[in-house]
């Protein structure tokens, strides 16, 4: 199969390209769009570092081909901030609650947590733990990340 034209709206900007069918959405985002905040850790769906929103749903962009995202909306970590360019409430909470150390995993966590809290604005601790289980952090004990999620959900840290 030859190369395929795609049109993907990324953070509100329409991106058009001709891609090989094997090109992943994560590579498309990083290499074709120059948006390197989407990190690539495992490249097989385990670590969650590559998480983006695809038509609003959190997906692992290393497991999605760019051609599968044709005609859809993608939001990356670069699109998570407020309209004034400031930090989103989730980003602010991660900073405030020390929810990061090296930061490699952080974009994936922020995207996952943003979608999670949109769908579950008042989660229980068990729901938070379950929601975070799809993102791996090699640096922290997760306490800061859990505290960040709690604080955004209005339950304090
Ligand atoms: S790089 Fe996609 S889940 Fe790890
Ligand atoms: S802060 Fe380093 S991997 Fe999570």
PDB file of N, CA and C and ligand atoms in Angstrom, residues 99-106 109 136-140 142 145, ligand 2:
ATOM      1  N   UNK A  99       3.769  16.697  41.599  1.00  0.00           N
ATOM      2  CA  UNK A  99       3.385  15.472  40.913  1.00  0.00           C
ATOM      3  C   UNK A  99       4.337  15.076  39.807  1.00  0.00           C
ATOM      4  N   UNK A 100       5.540  15.615  39.835  1.00  0.00           N
ATOM      5  CA  UNK A 100       6.511  15.228  38.806  1.00  0.00           C
ATOM      6  C   UNK A 100       7.924  15.377  39.347  1.00  0.00           C
ATOM      7  N   UNK A 101       8.797  14.583  38.772  1.00  0.00           N
ATOM      8  CA  UNK A 101      10.222  14.779  39.036  1.00  0.00           C
ATOM      9  C   UNK A 101      10.934  15.002  37.701  1.00  0.00           C
ATOM     10  N   UNK A 102      11.269  13.938  36.974  1.00  0.00           N
ATOM     11  CA  UNK A 102      11.961  14.180  35.697  1.00  0.00           C
ATOM     12  C   UNK A 102      11.020  14.772  34.657  1.00  0.00           C
ATOM     13  N   UNK A 103       9.740  14.473  34.780  1.00  0.00           N
ATOM     14  CA  UNK A 103       8.756  15.055  33.879  1.00  0.00           C
ATOM     15  C   UNK A 103       8.511  14.282  32.600  1.00  0.00           C
ATOM     16  N   UNK A 104       9.246  13.191  32.377  1.00  0.00           N
ATOM     17  CA  UNK A 104       9.069  12.482  31.103  1.00  0.00           C
ATOM     18  C   UNK A 104       7.654  11.938  30.961  1.00  0.00           C
ATOM     19  N   UNK A 105       7.130  11.435  32.066  1.00  0.00           N
ATOM     20  CA  UNK A 105       5.791  10.841  32.031  1.00  0.00           C
ATOM     21  C   UNK A 105       4.691  11.883  32.097  1.00  0.00           C
ATOM     22  N   UNK A 106       5.040  13.102  32.504  1.00  0.00           N
ATOM     23  CA  UNK A 106       4.031  14.082  32.900  1.00  0.00           C
ATOM     24  C   UNK A 106       3.035  14.455  31.810  1.00  0.00           C
ATOM     25  N   UNK A 109       0.395  11.824  31.771  1.00  0.00           N
ATOM     26  CA  UNK A 109      -0.458  11.900  32.960  1.00  0.00           C
ATOM     27  C   UNK A 109      -1.436  13.065  32.841  1.00  0.00           C
ATOM     28  N   UNK A 136       2.706   5.067  33.558  1.00  0.00           N
ATOM     29  CA  UNK A 136       3.822   4.664  34.409  1.00  0.00           C
ATOM     30  C   UNK A 136       4.759   5.835  34.669  1.00  0.00           C
ATOM     31  N   UNK A 137       5.151   5.970  35.948  1.00  0.00           N
ATOM     32  CA  UNK A 137       6.157   6.953  36.341  1.00  0.00           C
ATOM     33  C   UNK A 137       7.271   6.191  37.045  1.00  0.00           C
ATOM     34  N   UNK A 138       8.495   6.392  36.592  1.00  0.00           N
ATOM     35  CA  UNK A 138       9.617   5.675  37.198  1.00  0.00           C
ATOM     36  C   UNK A 138      10.242   6.477  38.330  1.00  0.00           C
ATOM     37  N   UNK A 139       9.773   7.712  38.545  1.00  0.00           N
ATOM     38  CA  UNK A 139      10.433   8.590  39.516  1.00  0.00           C
ATOM     39  C   UNK A 139       9.723   8.668  40.857  1.00  0.00           C
ATOM     40  N   UNK A 140       8.413   8.724  40.850  1.00  0.00           N
ATOM     41  CA  UNK A 140       7.702   9.091  42.069  1.00  0.00           C
ATOM     42  C   UNK A 140       7.019   7.892  42.711  1.00  0.00           C
ATOM     43  N   UNK A 142       3.956   8.183  43.304  1.00  0.00           N
ATOM     44  CA  UNK A 142       2.594   8.488  42.846  1.00  0.00           C
ATOM     45  C   UNK A 142       1.800   9.346  43.831  1.00  0.00           C
ATOM     46  N   UNK A 145       1.117  12.750  42.476  1.00  0.00           N
ATOM     47  CA  UNK A 145       0.194  12.708  41.339  1.00  0.00           C
ATOM     48  C   UNK A 145      -1.240  12.508  41.839  1.00  0.00           C
TER      49      UNK A 145
HETATM   50  S1  LIG B   2       8.434  12.140  36.776  1.00  0.00           S
HETATM   51 FE1  LIG B   2       9.991  10.916  35.891  1.00  0.00          FE
HETATM   52  S2  LIG B   2       8.988   9.263  34.922  1.00  0.00           S
HETATM   53 FE2  LIG B   2       7.476  10.350  35.988  1.00  0.00          FE
END
